[in-house]
């Protein structure tokens, strides 16, 4: 279930990195038993890091909520940490938390991690897909290639094909960022993937402005009861 997408934009230098998802959570392989206001995107307010998930809901949603609650007060890693250090800490935390499950159903899931690195000259973007396969009980951690021009980094979930098809319908070989997001919204509203629906969620980070706080945003219609 779910559609989650990450992309990067340039103008002509790095302009923004985004992650978006739908809001639908389903309880079987159809869309009849569903909730269209589930939180799926988790941006940090302190660091240029965004997390999102596809597949199983219960463990990723609860674990990512806890991780972000530890990240934002600065409890999980240092302010000077690199994306690789932050990513390794997140993966370690996820795997440790997973061992505390007992007699729980095993289902596949993927977690997308989008991160920024601040050098003296600019901010660069890095991304990973953390995947758990219930059949083999194996974890994989894939580093994702970042496009050198505006484009999609990764699509995950049952609606990834629909999201790709709708972007292609815009007939854009080198799309603008707004066209990537608009086509994503088209894919969600089309109903092409019955397991994706509800309001789109969006979070992003941008070139760092010194001095000043990290700019991060999250747009979604969701329940106010999304705290752990």
Coordinates of N, CA and C in Angstrom, one line a residue:
X1 N 0.8 -1.2 0.0 CA 0.0 0.0 0.0 C 0.9 1.2 0.0
X2 N 0.3 2.3 -0.5 CA 1.0 3.6 -0.4 C 1.7 4.0 -1.7
X3 N 1.9 5.2 -2.0 CA 2.8 5.8 -3.0 C 3.6 6.8 -2.3
X4 N 5.0 6.6 -2.4 CA 5.9 7.6 -1.8 C 6.9 7.9 -2.9
X5 N 7.3 9.2 -3.0 CA 8.2 9.6 -4.0 C 9.2 10.7 -3.5
X6 N 10.4 10.7 -3.9 CA 11.4 11.7 -3.6 C 12.0 12.2 -4.9
X7 N 12.2 13.6 -4.9 CA 12.9 14.1 -6.0 C 13.7 15.3 -5.6
X8 N 14.6 15.8 -6.6 CA 15.4 16.9 -6.3 C 15.2 17.9 -7.5
X9 N 15.4 19.2 -7.2 CA 15.3 20.2 -8.2 C 16.5 21.2 -8.2
X10 N 16.8 21.7 -9.3 CA 17.9 22.6 -9.5 C 17.5 23.9 -10.3
X11 N 18.1 25.0 -10.0 CA 17.7 26.3 -10.6 C 18.8 27.4 -10.7
X12 N 19.9 27.2 -11.4 CA 20.5 25.9 -11.9 C 21.2 25.1 -10.8
X13 N 21.5 25.8 -9.7 CA 22.1 25.0 -8.6 C 21.0 24.3 -7.8
X14 N 21.4 23.6 -6.8 CA 20.5 22.9 -6.0 C 19.5 23.9 -5.4
X15 N 18.2 23.6 -5.6 CA 17.1 24.4 -5.2 C 16.2 23.8 -4.1
X16 N 16.0 22.5 -4.1 CA 15.2 21.9 -3.1 C 15.2 20.4 -3.3
X17 N 14.9 19.7 -2.2 CA 14.7 18.2 -2.2 C 13.4 18.0 -1.5
X18 N 12.6 17.1 -2.1 CA 11.2 16.9 -1.6 C 10.9 15.4 -1.5
X19 N 10.0 15.1 -0.5 CA 9.4 13.8 -0.4 C 7.9 14.0 -0.3
X20 N 7.1 13.1 -1.0 CA 5.7 13.2 -1.0 C 5.1 11.8 -0.9
X21 N 3.9 11.8 -0.3 CA 3.2 10.5 -0.2 C 1.7 10.7 -0.3
X22 N 0.9 9.7 -0.4 CA -0.5 9.7 -0.2 C -0.8 9.6 1.3
X23 N -2.1 9.5 1.7 CA -2.5 9.4 3.1 C -3.4 8.2 3.4
X24 N -3.5 7.3 2.5 CA -4.4 6.1 2.7 C -3.7 5.0 3.4
X25 N -4.4 4.4 4.4 CA -4.0 3.2 5.1 C -5.1 2.2 4.9
X26 N -4.8 1.0 4.4 CA -5.8 0.0 4.2 C -5.5 -1.2 5.1
X27 N -6.5 -2.0 5.3 CA -6.4 -3.2 6.2 C -6.5 -4.5 5.4
X28 N -6.6 -4.5 4.1 CA -6.5 -5.7 3.3 C -6.0 -5.3 1.9
X29 N -6.2 -6.2 0.9 CA -5.7 -5.9 -0.4 C -6.6 -5.1 -1.2
X30 N -7.7 -4.6 -0.7 CA -8.6 -3.7 -1.4 C -8.7 -2.4 -0.7
X31 N -9.4 -1.4 -1.3 CA -9.5 -0.1 -0.7 C -10.8 0.1 0.1
X32 N -11.5 -1.0 0.3 CA -12.8 -0.9 1.1 C -12.6 -0.6 2.5
X33 N -11.6 -1.2 3.2 CA -11.3 -1.0 4.6 C -10.1 0.0 4.6
X34 N -10.4 1.3 4.8 CA -9.3 2.2 4.7 C -9.5 3.4 5.6
X35 N -8.4 4.1 5.8 CA -8.4 5.4 6.5 C -7.6 6.4 5.7
X36 N -8.1 7.5 5.2 CA -7.5 8.4 4.3 C -6.8 9.6 5.0
X37 N -6.4 9.4 6.2 CA -5.7 10.5 6.9 C -4.6 10.0 7.7
X38 N -3.9 9.0 7.3 CA -2.7 8.5 8.0 C -1.4 9.2 7.7
X39 N -0.6 9.5 8.7 CA 0.6 10.2 8.4 C 1.7 9.2 7.9
X40 N 2.4 9.6 6.8 CA 3.4 8.8 6.2 C 4.7 9.5 5.9
X41 N 4.8 10.8 6.1 CA 6.0 11.6 5.9 C 6.4 12.2 7.3
X42 N 7.7 12.1 7.6 CA 8.2 12.5 8.9 C 9.4 13.4 8.7
X43 N 9.3 14.7 8.6 CA 10.4 15.6 8.4 C 11.0 16.0 9.8
X44 N 12.3 16.2 9.9 CA 12.9 16.8 11.1 C 12.8 18.3 11.0
X45 N 12.6 18.9 12.2 CA 12.6 20.4 12.3 C 14.0 20.9 12.5
X46 N 14.9 20.0 12.9 CA 16.2 20.5 13.3 C 17.3 20.1 12.2
X47 N 17.1 19.0 11.5 CA 18.1 18.6 10.5 C 17.4 18.5 9.2
X48 N 18.2 18.5 8.1 CA 17.7 18.3 6.7 C 17.5 16.9 6.5
X49 N 16.5 16.3 7.1 CA 16.3 14.8 7.0 C 14.8 14.6 7.0
X50 N 14.3 13.8 6.0 CA 12.9 13.4 5.9 C 12.8 11.9 5.7
X51 N 11.8 11.3 6.4 CA 11.6 9.9 6.4 C 10.2 9.6 5.9
X52 N 10.0 8.6 5.1 CA 8.7 8.2 4.7 C 8.7 6.7 4.5
X53 N 7.5 6.1 4.5 CA 7.4 4.6 4.4 C 6.4 4.1 3.4
X54 N 6.6 2.9 2.9 CA 5.6 2.2 2.1 C 5.6 0.8 2.5
X55 N 4.4 0.1 2.3 CA 4.3 -1.3 2.7 C 3.5 -1.4 4.0
X56 N 4.0 -2.2 4.9 CA 3.4 -2.4 6.2 C 3.3 -1.0 6.9
X57 N 2.3 -0.8 7.7 CA 2.1 0.5 8.3 C 2.5 0.5 9.8
X58 N 2.1 -0.6 10.6 CA 2.2 -0.5 12.0 C 3.6 -0.2 12.5
X59 N 4.6 -1.0 12.1 CA 5.9 -0.8 12.7 C 6.6 0.5 12.1
X60 N 6.6 0.7 10.8 CA 7.2 2.0 10.3 C 6.6 3.2 10.9
X61 N 5.2 3.3 10.9 CA 4.6 4.5 11.4 C 4.9 4.8 12.9
X62 N 4.9 3.8 13.7 CA 5.2 4.0 15.1 C 6.7 4.2 15.4
X63 N 7.6 3.5 14.7 CA 9.0 3.6 14.9 C 9.5 5.0 14.3
X64 N 9.0 5.4 13.2 CA 9.5 6.7 12.6 C 9.0 7.9 13.5
X65 N 7.8 7.8 14.1 CA 7.3 8.8 15.0 C 8.2 8.9 16.2
X66 N 8.7 7.8 16.7 CA 9.6 7.8 17.9 C 10.9 8.4 17.5
X67 N 11.4 8.0 16.3 CA 12.7 8.5 15.9 C 12.7 10.0 15.7
X68 N 11.7 10.5 15.0 CA 11.7 12.0 14.8 C 11.5 12.7 16.2
X69 N 10.8 12.1 17.1 CA 10.6 12.8 18.4 C 12.0 12.8 19.2
X70 N 12.9 11.8 18.9 CA 14.2 11.9 19.5 C 15.2 12.7 18.7
X71 N 15.0 12.8 17.4 CA 15.9 13.6 16.5 C 15.7 15.1 16.8
X72 N 14.5 15.6 16.8 CA 14.2 17.1 16.9 C 14.8 17.7 18.2
X73 N 14.8 17.1 19.3 CA 15.4 17.7 20.5 C 16.9 17.6 20.5
X74 N 17.5 17.0 19.5 CA 18.9 16.8 19.4 C 19.5 15.6 20.2
X75 N 18.6 14.7 20.5 CA 19.0 13.6 21.4 C 19.6 12.4 20.7
X76 N 19.4 12.3 19.3 CA 19.8 11.1 18.6 C 21.2 11.3 18.0
X77 N 21.5 12.4 17.5 CA 22.9 12.7 17.0 C 23.2 14.1 17.1
X78 N 24.5 14.4 16.9 CA 25.1 15.7 17.1 C 24.7 16.7 16.0
X79 N 24.7 17.9 16.3 CA 24.4 18.9 15.3 C 25.4 18.9 14.1
X80 N 26.6 18.5 14.4 CA 27.6 18.4 13.4 C 27.7 17.1 12.6
X81 N 26.7 16.2 12.9 CA 26.7 14.9 12.2 C 26.5 15.0 10.7
X82 N 27.0 14.1 10.0 CA 26.9 14.0 8.6 C 25.6 13.2 8.2
X83 N 25.1 13.3 7.0 CA 24.0 12.4 6.6 C 24.3 11.0 6.8
X84 N 25.5 10.5 6.5 CA 25.9 9.1 6.7 C 25.8 8.7 8.1
X85 N 26.3 9.5 9.0 CA 26.2 9.2 10.5 C 24.7 9.2 10.9
X86 N 24.0 10.2 10.4 CA 22.5 10.2 10.8 C 21.8 9.0 10.3
X87 N 22.1 8.6 9.0 CA 21.5 7.5 8.4 C 21.8 6.2 9.2
X88 N 23.1 6.0 9.5 CA 23.5 4.8 10.2 C 22.8 4.7 11.6
X89 N 22.7 5.9 12.2 CA 22.0 5.9 13.6 C 20.5 5.5 13.4
X90 N 19.9 6.0 12.3 CA 18.5 5.7 12.1 C 18.3 4.2 11.8
X91 N 19.1 3.6 11.0 CA 19.0 2.2 10.6 C 19.3 1.4 11.9
X92 N 20.3 1.7 12.7 CA 20.5 1.0 13.9 C 19.3 1.0 14.9
X93 N 18.7 2.2 15.0 CA 17.5 2.4 15.8 C 16.4 1.5 15.3
X94 N 16.1 1.6 14.0 CA 15.0 0.8 13.5 C 15.2 -0.7 13.7
X95 N 16.4 -1.2 13.5 CA 16.6 -2.6 13.7 C 16.6 -3.0 15.1
X96 N 17.0 -2.2 16.0 CA 17.0 -2.5 17.4 C 15.5 -2.5 17.9
X97 N 14.7 -1.5 17.4 CA 13.3 -1.4 17.8 C 12.6 -2.7 17.3
X98 N 12.9 -3.1 16.1 CA 12.2 -4.2 15.5 C 12.4 -5.5 16.3
X99 N 13.5 -5.6 17.0 CA 13.7 -6.9 17.9 C 12.8 -6.9 19.1
X100 N 12.1 -5.8 19.4 CA 11.2 -5.8 20.5 C 9.8 -6.2 20.1
X101 N 9.6 -6.6 18.9 CA 8.3 -7.1 18.5 C 8.2 -8.6 18.9
X102 N 7.0 -9.0 19.4 CA 6.8 -10.4 19.8 C 5.5 -10.9 19.3
X103 N 5.5 -12.0 18.6 CA 4.3 -12.6 18.1 C 3.5 -11.6 17.2
X104 N 4.3 -10.8 16.5 CA 3.7 -9.8 15.6 C 3.7 -10.3 14.1
X105 N 2.7 -9.9 13.3 CA 2.7 -10.3 11.9 C 3.9 -9.7 11.2
X106 N 4.6 -10.4 10.4 CA 5.7 -9.9 9.6 C 5.2 -9.6 8.2
X107 N 5.4 -8.3 7.8 CA 5.0 -7.9 6.5 C 6.2 -7.0 5.9
X108 N 6.3 -7.0 4.6 CA 7.3 -6.2 3.9 C 7.1 -4.7 4.1
X109 N 8.1 -4.0 4.2 CA 8.0 -2.5 4.2 C 9.3 -1.9 3.7
X110 N 9.2 -0.7 3.2 CA 10.4 0.1 2.8 C 10.3 1.5 3.5
X111 N 11.5 2.0 3.9 CA 11.6 3.3 4.5 C 12.5 4.2 3.6
X112 N 12.0 5.3 3.2 CA 12.8 6.2 2.3 C 13.4 7.3 3.2
X113 N 14.7 7.5 3.1 CA 15.4 8.5 3.9 C 16.1 9.5 2.9
X114 N 15.7 10.8 3.1 CA 16.2 11.9 2.3 C 17.0 12.8 3.2
X115 N 18.2 13.1 2.8 CA 19.1 13.9 3.8 C 19.9 14.9 3.0
X116 N 20.3 16.0 3.7 CA 21.1 17.0 3.2 C 22.4 17.1 3.9
X117 N 23.5 17.5 3.2 CA 24.8 17.7 3.7 C 25.2 19.1 3.5
X118 N 25.6 19.8 4.5 CA 26.0 21.2 4.4 C 27.6 21.3 4.4
X119 N 28.1 21.8 3.2 CA 29.5 22.1 3.1 C 29.6 23.6 3.1
X120 N 30.8 24.2 3.2 CA 30.9 25.6 3.3 C 30.3 26.3 2.0
X121 N 30.3 25.6 0.9 CA 29.8 26.2 -0.3 C 28.4 26.0 -0.6
X122 N 27.9 24.8 -0.3 CA 26.5 24.5 -0.7 C 25.9 23.3 0.1
X123 N 24.7 22.9 -0.2 CA 24.1 21.8 0.4 C 23.9 20.7 -0.7
X124 N 24.3 19.5 -0.4 CA 24.1 18.4 -1.3 C 23.0 17.4 -0.7
X125 N 22.5 16.6 -1.6 CA 21.4 15.7 -1.2 C 21.9 14.2 -1.3
X126 N 21.4 13.4 -0.4 CA 21.7 12.0 -0.3 C 20.4 11.3 0.1
X127 N 20.3 10.0 -0.4 CA 19.0 9.3 -0.2 C 19.3 7.8 -0.1
X128 N 18.5 7.1 0.7 CA 18.6 5.7 0.9 C 17.2 5.1 1.0
X129 N 17.1 3.8 0.6 CA 15.9 3.0 0.8 C 16.3 1.8 1.8
X130 N 15.6 1.8 2.9 CA 15.8 0.8 3.9 C 14.6 -0.2 3.7
X131 N 14.9 -1.5 3.5 CA 13.9 -2.4 3.1 C 13.9 -3.7 4.0
X132 N 12.7 -4.1 4.4 CA 12.6 -5.4 5.2 C 11.8 -6.3 4.4
X133 N 12.3 -7.5 4.2 CA 11.6 -8.6 3.4 C 11.1 -9.6 4.5
X134 N 9.8 -9.8 4.6 CA 9.2 -10.7 5.6 C 9.5 -12.1 5.3
X135 N 9.6 -12.5 4.0 CA 9.8 -13.8 3.6 C 11.2 -14.4 4.0
X136 N 12.2 -13.6 3.8 CA 13.6 -13.9 4.1 C 14.0 -13.4 5.4
X137 N 13.2 -12.5 6.0 CA 13.6 -11.8 7.2 C 14.9 -11.0 7.1
X138 N 15.2 -10.6 5.9 CA 16.4 -9.8 5.7 C 16.2 -8.3 5.5
X139 N 17.2 -7.6 6.0 CA 17.2 -6.1 5.8 C 18.1 -5.8 4.7
X140 N 17.8 -4.8 3.9 CA 18.7 -4.2 2.9 C 18.7 -2.7 3.1
X141 N 19.8 -2.1 2.7 CA 20.0 -0.7 2.8 C 20.6 -0.2 1.6
X142 N 19.8 0.4 0.7 CA 20.3 0.8 -0.6 C 20.6 2.3 -0.7
X143 N 21.8 2.7 -1.1 CA 22.1 4.1 -1.4 C 21.5 4.4 -2.8
X144 N 20.8 5.5 -2.9 CA 20.1 5.9 -4.1 C 20.9 7.0 -4.9
X145 N 20.9 6.9 -6.2 CA 21.5 7.9 -7.0 C 20.7 9.2 -7.1
X146 N 21.4 10.3 -7.0 CA 20.8 11.6 -7.0 C 20.9 12.1 -8.5
X147 N 19.8 12.5 -9.1 CA 19.9 13.0 -10.5 C 20.7 14.3 -10.5
X148 N 21.5 14.5 -11.6 CA 22.3 15.8 -11.7 C 21.4 16.9 -12.2
X149 N 20.2 16.7 -12.6 CA 19.2 17.7 -13.0 C 17.9 17.4 -12.3
X150 N 17.0 18.3 -12.4 CA 15.7 18.1 -11.7 C 15.1 16.8 -12.1
X151 N 14.7 15.9 -11.2 CA 14.2 14.6 -11.5 C 13.9 13.8 -10.3
X152 N 13.3 12.6 -10.5 CA 12.8 11.7 -9.4 C 14.0 10.9 -8.9
X153 N 14.2 10.8 -7.6 CA 15.2 10.0 -7.0 C 14.7 8.6 -6.9
X154 N 13.5 8.4 -6.3 CA 12.9 7.1 -6.1 C 11.4 7.1 -6.0
X155 N 10.7 6.1 -6.4 CA 9.3 5.9 -6.1 C 9.2 4.5 -5.4
X156 N 8.3 4.5 -4.4 CA 8.1 3.2 -3.7 C 6.6 3.0 -3.5
X157 N 6.2 1.8 -3.3 CA 4.8 1.5 -2.9 C 4.0 0.9 -4.1
X158 N 2.8 0.5 -3.8 CA 1.9 -0.1 -4.9 C 1.6 0.9 -6.0
X159 N 1.7 2.2 -5.7 CA 1.3 3.2 -6.7 C 2.5 3.8 -7.4
X160 N 3.7 3.2 -7.3 CA 4.8 3.8 -8.0 C 4.7 3.8 -9.5
X161 N 4.1 2.7 -10.0 CA 3.9 2.7 -11.5 C 2.9 3.7 -12.0
X162 N 1.8 4.0 -11.2 CA 0.9 5.0 -11.6 C 1.5 6.4 -11.5
X163 N 2.4 6.6 -10.5 CA 3.1 7.9 -10.4 C 4.0 8.1 -11.6
X164 N 4.7 7.1 -12.0 CA 5.6 7.2 -13.2 C 4.7 7.5 -14.4
X165 N 3.7 6.7 -14.6 CA 2.8 6.9 -15.8 C 2.3 8.3 -15.9
X166 N 1.8 8.9 -14.8 CA 1.2 10.2 -14.8 C 2.3 11.3 -15.1
X167 N 3.5 11.1 -14.7 CA 4.5 12.1 -15.0 C 4.8 12.0 -16.5
X168 N 4.8 10.8 -17.1 CA 5.1 10.6 -18.5 C 4.0 11.2 -19.3
X169 N 2.8 11.2 -18.8 CA 1.6 11.8 -19.5 C 1.8 13.3 -19.7
X170 N 2.6 13.9 -18.8 CA 2.8 15.4 -18.9 C 3.8 15.6 -20.0
X171 N 4.4 14.5 -20.6 CA 5.3 14.6 -21.7 C 6.5 15.6 -21.4
X172 N 7.1 15.4 -20.3 CA 8.2 16.2 -19.9 C 9.4 15.3 -19.7
X173 N 10.4 15.5 -20.6 CA 11.7 14.8 -20.5 C 12.5 15.4 -19.4
X174 N 12.5 16.7 -19.2 CA 13.2 17.3 -18.1 C 12.2 18.2 -17.3
X175 N 11.4 17.6 -16.5 CA 10.3 18.3 -15.8 C 10.7 19.3 -14.8
X176 N 9.9 20.3 -14.5 CA 10.1 21.1 -13.4 C 9.6 20.4 -12.1
X177 N 10.1 20.9 -11.0 CA 9.7 20.3 -9.7 C 8.2 20.3 -9.5
X178 N 7.5 21.4 -9.9 CA 6.1 21.6 -9.7 C 5.3 20.6 -10.6
X179 N 5.9 20.2 -11.7 CA 5.3 19.3 -12.6 C 5.4 17.8 -12.0
X180 N 6.5 17.5 -11.3 CA 6.6 16.2 -10.7 C 5.5 16.1 -9.6
X181 N 5.4 17.1 -8.8 CA 4.4 17.1 -7.7 C 3.0 17.1 -8.3
X182 N 2.7 17.9 -9.3 CA 1.4 17.9 -9.9 C 1.0 16.6 -10.5
X183 N 1.9 16.0 -11.2 CA 1.6 14.7 -11.8 C 1.4 13.6 -10.7
X184 N 2.2 13.7 -9.5 CA 2.0 12.9 -8.4 C 0.6 13.0 -7.8
X185 N 0.1 14.3 -7.7 CA -1.2 14.5 -7.2 C -2.3 13.9 -8.2
X186 N -2.0 14.0 -9.5 CA -2.9 13.4 -10.5 C -3.0 11.9 -10.3
X187 N -1.9 11.3 -10.0 CA -1.8 9.8 -9.9 C -2.6 9.4 -8.7
X188 N -2.5 10.2 -7.6 CA -3.3 9.8 -6.4 C -4.8 10.0 -6.6
X189 N -5.2 11.2 -7.2 CA -6.6 11.5 -7.4 C -7.2 10.6 -8.5
X190 N -6.4 10.0 -9.3 CA -7.0 9.2 -10.4 C -7.6 7.9 -10.0
X191 N -7.1 7.4 -8.8 CA -7.6 6.1 -8.4 C -7.0 4.9 -9.1
X192 N -5.9 5.2 -9.9 CA -5.3 4.1 -10.7 C -4.7 3.0 -9.7
X193 N -4.3 3.4 -8.5 CA -3.8 2.5 -7.5 C -4.8 2.6 -6.4
X194 N -5.7 1.6 -6.2 CA -6.7 1.6 -5.2 C -6.2 1.7 -3.7
X195 N -4.9 1.3 -3.5 CA -4.4 1.3 -2.2 C -3.7 2.7 -1.8
X196 N -3.8 3.6 -2.8 CA -3.3 5.0 -2.5 C -4.4 6.0 -2.6
X197 N -4.5 6.9 -1.7 CA -5.5 7.9 -1.8 C -5.4 8.9 -0.6
X198 N -6.5 9.7 -0.5 CA -6.4 10.8 0.6 C -5.6 11.9 0.1
X199 N -5.4 12.9 1.0 CA -4.6 14.1 0.6 C -3.1 13.8 0.4
X200 N -2.5 14.5 -0.5 CA -1.1 14.3 -0.7 C -0.3 15.0 0.5
X201 N 0.8 14.4 0.9 CA 1.6 14.9 1.9 C 3.0 15.3 1.3
X202 N 3.5 16.4 1.7 CA 4.7 17.0 1.1 C 5.7 17.5 2.2
X203 N 6.9 17.2 2.1 CA 8.0 17.8 3.0 C 9.2 18.1 2.1
X204 N 9.9 19.1 2.5 CA 11.1 19.5 1.7 C 12.2 20.2 2.5
X205 N 13.4 20.2 2.0 CA 14.4 21.1 2.5 C 15.1 21.8 1.4
X206 N 15.8 22.9 1.7 CA 16.3 23.8 0.7 C 17.7 24.2 0.9
X207 N 18.3 25.0 0.0 CA 19.7 25.5 0.3 C 19.7 26.2 1.7
X208 N 20.7 25.9 2.5 CA 20.7 26.5 3.8 C 21.0 28.0 3.8
X209 N 20.2 28.8 4.5 CA 20.5 30.2 4.6 C 21.1 30.5 6.0
X210 N 22.3 31.1 6.0 CA 23.0 31.4 7.2 C 22.9 32.9 7.5
X211 N 22.6 33.4 8.7 CA 22.1 32.5 9.8 C 20.6 32.3 9.6
X212 N 20.1 31.3 10.4 CA 18.7 31.1 10.4 C 18.4 29.6 10.5
X213 N 17.2 29.2 10.9 CA 16.9 27.8 11.1 C 16.7 27.1 9.9
X214 N 16.8 25.8 10.0 CA 16.5 24.9 8.8 C 15.0 25.1 8.4
X215 N 14.9 25.3 7.1 CA 13.5 25.4 6.6 C 13.0 24.0 6.2
X216 N 11.9 23.7 6.9 CA 11.2 22.4 6.6 C 9.7 22.6 6.6
X217 N 9.0 21.9 5.8 CA 7.6 22.0 5.8 C 6.9 20.7 5.6
X218 N 5.7 20.6 6.0 CA 4.9 19.4 5.9 C 3.5 19.8 5.6
X219 N 2.9 19.4 4.5 CA 1.6 19.8 4.2 C 0.8 18.5 4.0
X220 N -0.3 18.4 4.8 CA -1.1 17.2 4.7 C -2.4 17.4 5.5
X221 N -3.5 16.7 5.2 CA -4.6 16.6 6.0 C -4.5 15.3 6.8
X222 N -4.4 15.4 8.1 CA -4.1 14.2 8.8 C -4.7 14.4 10.2
X223 N -4.8 13.3 10.9 CA -5.3 13.3 12.3 C -4.4 14.0 13.2
X224 N -4.9 14.7 14.2 CA -4.1 15.4 15.2 C -3.5 14.4 16.1
X225 N -4.0 13.2 16.1 CA -3.5 12.2 17.1 C -2.4 11.3 16.4
X226 N -1.3 12.0 15.9 CA -0.2 11.3 15.3 C 1.0 11.2 16.1
X227 N 0.9 11.5 17.4 CA 2.1 11.5 18.3 C 2.2 10.1 18.9
X228 N 3.4 9.6 19.2 CA 3.6 8.3 19.8 C 3.0 8.2 21.2

